[in-house]
Amino acid sequence: MAKRSLQSQGGAAHVFLIPWWLGLVLVTLVPLLASLYLAFTDYNILSTPEFNGLANFERMFKDENFWAAVRVTIVYVVVSIPLQLGFALLLALILDRGLRGLAFYRSAFYLPSLLGTSVAVAILWRQLFGDDGLIDRALSVFGLELGSWLQNPSLSLSTLIVLNVWTFGSPMVIFLAGLRQIPEELYEAARVDGASVIRQFTHVTIPLLTPIIFFNLILQTIGAFQTFTQAQVVSGGTGGPANSTLFYTLYIYQQGFTNFDMGYASALAWVLMAAIGLVTAVHFILSKYWVFYGDD
């Protein structure tokens, strides 16, 4: 009787999994395989795909805009992720002090992570840093006339970096959860040994928090490589000025949906996927040198 009940439950579970399997196959696997095929073709949507071997990948080496997009994306990832995680950890440490209304602050600080990738916030950012924007007006009070940050190739990317740092809420909440798991007895023992606050942070907090730092690092790095909406809205889809905000994903969009060169866009997408996989693998390899788990 019990065996029959388990079998019936298993059958019901498979029925409930059908929508998930359909989504996996139709929304993920089929487009994935289709893009892999198109990466080796010359396809402009209006005509039949024509196999061209490695031509799309060879084209990248001679494409100046491709290298510009690679450079912009790497700078964005390398600069914004440490700043974002550092700011998130700082606020998590402050909130971990036992402030009143902790639930309110936690929700308020998490809100930017929900809104940061939205079109509305990107439009707001364009208004803040555009011609005669709020930031320009505030700086003009101190005699700094920088004009439109978004039209300045030296400053435009920094506005998007600031936007990404502003979306610190998600890693902050994860950091806060990790801080709450560190036993207070370890801090008491460190204080008895005469450790200062800074030594407690560097010798107790950071080592025990390294798994959480590693987790946030992986998630935020992958997300940064895939940044699209902010650059699309702020630059008007051009990646300007002078390709200073030409993110890799924006360049894929331009090739696929502006130039209708789906074959080249698919090849670009697979290169991005390989790059993210490679960076993630390197992170995991290096993690054994600085991430400490409970059984280490």
CSV table of N, CA, C and O in Angstrom, one decimal, residues 150-209:
chain,number,residue,atom,x,y,z
A,150,LEU,N,27.2,62.3,-19.7
A,150,LEU,CA,26.9,61.2,-20.7
A,150,LEU,C,27.4,61.5,-22.1
A,150,LEU,O,27.5,60.7,-22.9
A,151,GLN,N,27.8,62.8,-22.3
A,151,GLN,CA,28.4,63.2,-23.6
A,151,GLN,C,29.9,63.3,-23.5
A,151,GLN,O,30.5,63.7,-24.5
A,152,ASN,N,30.4,63.0,-22.4
A,152,ASN,CA,31.9,63.1,-22.2
A,152,ASN,C,32.5,61.6,-22.2
A,152,ASN,O,32.2,60.9,-21.3
A,153,PRO,N,33.3,61.3,-23.2
A,153,PRO,CA,33.8,59.9,-23.2
A,153,PRO,C,34.6,59.5,-22.0
A,153,PRO,O,34.7,58.3,-21.7
A,154,SER,N,35.1,60.5,-21.3
A,154,SER,CA,36.0,60.2,-20.1
A,154,SER,C,35.1,59.9,-18.9
A,154,SER,O,35.6,59.3,-17.9
A,155,LEU,N,33.8,60.3,-18.9
A,155,LEU,CA,33.0,60.2,-17.7
A,155,LEU,C,31.8,59.3,-17.9
A,155,LEU,O,31.2,58.9,-16.9
A,156,SER,N,31.4,59.1,-19.1
A,156,SER,CA,30.1,58.4,-19.4
A,156,SER,C,30.1,57.0,-18.8
A,156,SER,O,29.1,56.6,-18.2
A,157,LEU,N,31.2,56.2,-18.9
A,157,LEU,CA,31.2,54.9,-18.3
A,157,LEU,C,31.2,54.9,-16.8
A,157,LEU,O,30.5,54.1,-16.2
A,158,SER,N,31.7,56.0,-16.2
A,158,SER,CA,31.7,56.1,-14.7
A,158,SER,C,30.3,56.2,-14.2
A,158,SER,O,30.0,55.8,-13.1
A,159,THR,N,29.4,56.8,-15.0
A,159,THR,CA,28.0,57.0,-14.5
A,159,THR,C,27.3,55.6,-14.4
A,159,THR,O,26.6,55.3,-13.5
A,160,LEU,N,27.7,54.7,-15.3
A,160,LEU,CA,27.1,53.3,-15.3
A,160,LEU,C,27.8,52.5,-14.2
A,160,LEU,O,27.1,51.6,-13.6
A,161,ILE,N,29.0,52.8,-13.9
A,161,ILE,CA,29.7,52.1,-12.8
A,161,ILE,C,29.0,52.5,-11.5
A,161,ILE,O,28.8,51.7,-10.6
A,162,VAL,N,28.8,53.8,-11.3
A,162,VAL,CA,28.1,54.3,-10.1
A,162,VAL,C,26.7,53.6,-10.0
A,162,VAL,O,26.3,53.3,-8.9
A,163,LEU,N,26.0,53.5,-11.1
A,163,LEU,CA,24.7,52.9,-11.1
A,163,LEU,C,24.8,51.4,-10.6
A,163,LEU,O,23.9,51.0,-9.8
A,164,ASN,N,25.8,50.7,-11.1
A,164,ASN,CA,26.0,49.3,-10.6
A,164,ASN,C,26.3,49.2,-9.2
A,164,ASN,O,25.8,48.4,-8.4
A,165,VAL,N,27.2,50.1,-8.7
A,165,VAL,CA,27.5,50.2,-7.3
A,165,VAL,C,26.3,50.5,-6.4
A,165,VAL,O,26.1,49.9,-5.3
A,166,TRP,N,25.4,51.3,-7.0
A,166,TRP,CA,24.2,51.7,-6.3
A,166,TRP,C,23.2,50.5,-6.0
A,166,TRP,O,22.4,50.4,-5.1
A,167,THR,N,23.4,49.4,-6.9
A,167,THR,CA,22.5,48.2,-6.7
A,167,THR,C,23.2,47.3,-5.8
A,167,THR,O,23.4,46.1,-6.1
A,168,PHE,N,23.6,47.8,-4.6
A,168,PHE,CA,24.3,46.9,-3.6
A,168,PHE,C,23.4,46.1,-2.7
A,168,PHE,O,23.9,45.3,-1.9
A,169,GLY,N,22.1,46.3,-2.9
A,169,GLY,CA,21.2,45.7,-1.9
A,169,GLY,C,21.3,44.1,-1.8
A,169,GLY,O,21.3,43.6,-0.7
A,170,SER,N,21.3,43.5,-3.0
A,170,SER,CA,21.3,42.0,-3.0
A,170,SER,C,22.6,41.4,-2.3
A,170,SER,O,22.4,40.6,-1.3
A,171,PRO,N,23.8,41.8,-2.6
A,171,PRO,CA,25.0,41.3,-1.9
A,171,PRO,C,25.0,41.8,-0.5
A,171,PRO,O,25.5,41.0,0.4
A,172,MET,N,24.4,42.9,-0.2
A,172,MET,CA,24.4,43.4,1.2
A,172,MET,C,23.6,42.5,2.1
A,172,MET,O,24.0,42.2,3.2
A,173,VAL,N,22.4,42.1,1.6
A,173,VAL,CA,21.6,41.2,2.4
A,173,VAL,C,22.2,39.9,2.6
A,173,VAL,O,22.2,39.3,3.7
A,174,ILE,N,22.9,39.4,1.6
A,174,ILE,CA,23.7,38.1,1.7
A,174,ILE,C,24.8,38.2,2.7
A,174,ILE,O,25.1,37.4,3.6
A,175,PHE,N,25.5,39.4,2.7
A,175,PHE,CA,26.6,39.6,3.6
A,175,PHE,C,26.1,39.7,5.0
A,175,PHE,O,26.7,39.1,6.0
A,176,LEU,N,24.9,40.3,5.2
A,176,LEU,CA,24.3,40.5,6.5
A,176,LEU,C,24.0,39.1,7.1
A,176,LEU,O,24.2,38.8,8.3
A,177,ALA,N,23.4,38.2,6.2
A,177,ALA,CA,23.1,36.9,6.7
A,177,ALA,C,24.3,36.1,7.1
A,177,ALA,O,24.3,35.4,8.1
A,178,GLY,N,25.4,36.3,6.3
A,178,GLY,CA,26.7,35.7,6.7
A,178,GLY,C,27.3,36.2,8.0
A,178,GLY,O,27.8,35.4,8.8
A,179,LEU,N,27.2,37.5,8.2
A,179,LEU,CA,27.7,38.1,9.5
A,179,LEU,C,26.9,37.5,10.7
A,179,LEU,O,27.5,37.3,11.8
A,180,ARG,N,25.6,37.3,10.5
A,180,ARG,CA,24.8,36.8,11.6
A,180,ARG,C,25.2,35.4,12.0
A,180,ARG,O,24.8,34.9,13.1
A,181,GLN,N,25.9,34.7,11.1
A,181,GLN,CA,26.2,33.3,11.4
A,181,GLN,C,27.6,33.1,12.1
A,181,GLN,O,28.0,32.0,12.5
A,182,ILE,N,28.3,34.2,12.2
A,182,ILE,CA,29.6,34.2,12.9
A,182,ILE,C,29.4,34.1,14.4
A,182,ILE,O,28.8,35.1,14.9
A,183,PRO,N,29.9,33.1,15.1
A,183,PRO,CA,29.7,33.0,16.5
A,183,PRO,C,30.3,34.2,17.3
A,183,PRO,O,31.5,34.6,17.0
A,184,GLU,N,29.6,34.8,18.2
A,184,GLU,CA,30.0,35.9,19.0
A,184,GLU,C,31.2,35.5,19.9
A,184,GLU,O,32.0,36.3,20.3
A,185,GLU,N,31.3,34.2,20.2
A,185,GLU,CA,32.4,33.7,21.1
A,185,GLU,C,33.7,34.0,20.5
A,185,GLU,O,34.7,34.2,21.2
A,186,LEU,N,33.8,33.9,19.2
A,186,LEU,CA,35.1,34.2,18.5
A,186,LEU,C,35.6,35.6,18.7
A,186,LEU,O,36.7,35.9,18.9
A,187,TYR,N,34.6,36.5,18.6
A,187,TYR,CA,35.0,37.9,18.9
A,187,TYR,C,35.4,38.2,20.3
A,187,TYR,O,36.3,38.9,20.6
A,188,GLU,N,34.7,37.5,21.3
A,188,GLU,CA,35.0,37.6,22.7
A,188,GLU,C,36.4,37.1,22.9
A,188,GLU,O,37.2,37.7,23.7
A,189,ALA,N,36.7,35.9,22.3
A,189,ALA,CA,38.1,35.4,22.5
A,189,ALA,C,39.1,36.3,21.9
A,189,ALA,O,40.2,36.5,22.5
A,190,ALA,N,38.8,36.9,20.8
A,190,ALA,CA,39.8,37.9,20.2
A,190,ALA,C,40.0,39.1,21.1
A,190,ALA,O,41.1,39.6,21.2
A,191,ARG,N,38.9,39.6,21.7
A,191,ARG,CA,39.0,40.7,22.6
A,191,ARG,C,39.8,40.4,23.8
A,191,ARG,O,40.6,41.2,24.3
A,192,VAL,N,39.6,39.2,24.3
A,192,VAL,CA,40.4,38.7,25.5
A,192,VAL,C,41.9,38.7,25.1
A,192,VAL,O,42.8,39.0,26.0
A,193,ASP,N,42.2,38.3,23.9
A,193,ASP,CA,43.6,38.3,23.5
A,193,ASP,C,44.2,39.7,23.1
A,193,ASP,O,45.3,39.8,22.7
A,194,GLY,N,43.3,40.7,23.3
A,194,GLY,CA,43.8,42.1,23.0
A,194,GLY,C,43.7,42.5,21.6
A,194,GLY,O,44.3,43.5,21.2
A,195,ALA,N,42.9,41.8,20.8
A,195,ALA,CA,42.8,42.2,19.3
A,195,ALA,C,41.9,43.4,19.2
A,195,ALA,O,40.9,43.6,19.8
A,196,SER,N,42.4,44.3,18.4
A,196,SER,CA,41.7,45.6,18.1
A,196,SER,C,40.5,45.3,17.2
A,196,SER,O,40.4,44.2,16.7
A,197,VAL,N,39.7,46.3,17.0
A,197,VAL,CA,38.5,46.1,16.1
A,197,VAL,C,39.0,45.7,14.7
A,197,VAL,O,38.4,44.9,14.0
A,198,ILE,N,40.0,46.4,14.2
A,198,ILE,CA,40.5,46.1,12.9
A,198,ILE,C,41.1,44.7,12.8
A,198,ILE,O,40.8,44.0,11.8
A,199,ARG,N,41.8,44.2,13.8
A,199,ARG,CA,42.3,42.8,13.8
A,199,ARG,C,41.2,41.8,13.9
A,199,ARG,O,41.2,40.8,13.3
A,200,GLN,N,40.1,42.2,14.6
A,200,GLN,CA,39.0,41.3,14.7
A,200,GLN,C,38.3,41.2,13.3
A,200,GLN,O,37.9,40.1,12.9
A,201,PHE,N,38.3,42.3,12.6
A,201,PHE,CA,37.7,42.3,11.2
A,201,PHE,C,38.6,41.5,10.3
A,201,PHE,O,38.1,40.7,9.5
A,202,THR,N,39.9,41.6,10.3
A,202,THR,CA,40.8,41.0,9.3
A,202,THR,C,41.1,39.5,9.7
A,202,THR,O,41.3,38.7,8.8
A,203,HIS,N,41.0,39.2,11.0
A,203,HIS,CA,41.4,37.8,11.4
A,203,HIS,C,40.2,36.9,11.8
A,203,HIS,O,40.3,35.7,11.9
A,204,VAL,N,39.0,37.5,12.0
A,204,VAL,CA,37.8,36.8,12.3
A,204,VAL,C,36.7,36.9,11.3
A,204,VAL,O,36.3,35.9,10.7
A,205,THR,N,36.3,38.2,11.1
A,205,THR,CA,35.2,38.4,10.2
A,205,THR,C,35.5,38.0,8.7
A,205,THR,O,34.8,37.2,8.1
A,206,ILE,N,36.6,38.5,8.2
A,206,ILE,CA,36.9,38.2,6.8
A,206,ILE,C,37.1,36.8,6.5
A,206,ILE,O,36.5,36.2,5.5
A,207,PRO,N,38.0,36.1,7.3
A,207,PRO,CA,38.2,34.6,7.0
A,207,PRO,C,36.9,33.8,7.0
A,207,PRO,O,36.7,32.9,6.1
A,208,LEU,N,36.0,34.1,8.0
A,208,LEU,CA,34.8,33.3,8.1
A,208,LEU,C,33.7,33.8,7.1
A,208,LEU,O,32.8,33.0,6.8
A,209,LEU,N,33.9,34.9,6.5
A,209,LEU,CA,33.0,35.4,5.5
A,209,LEU,C,33.4,35.2,4.1
A,209,LEU,O,32.7,35.5,3.2
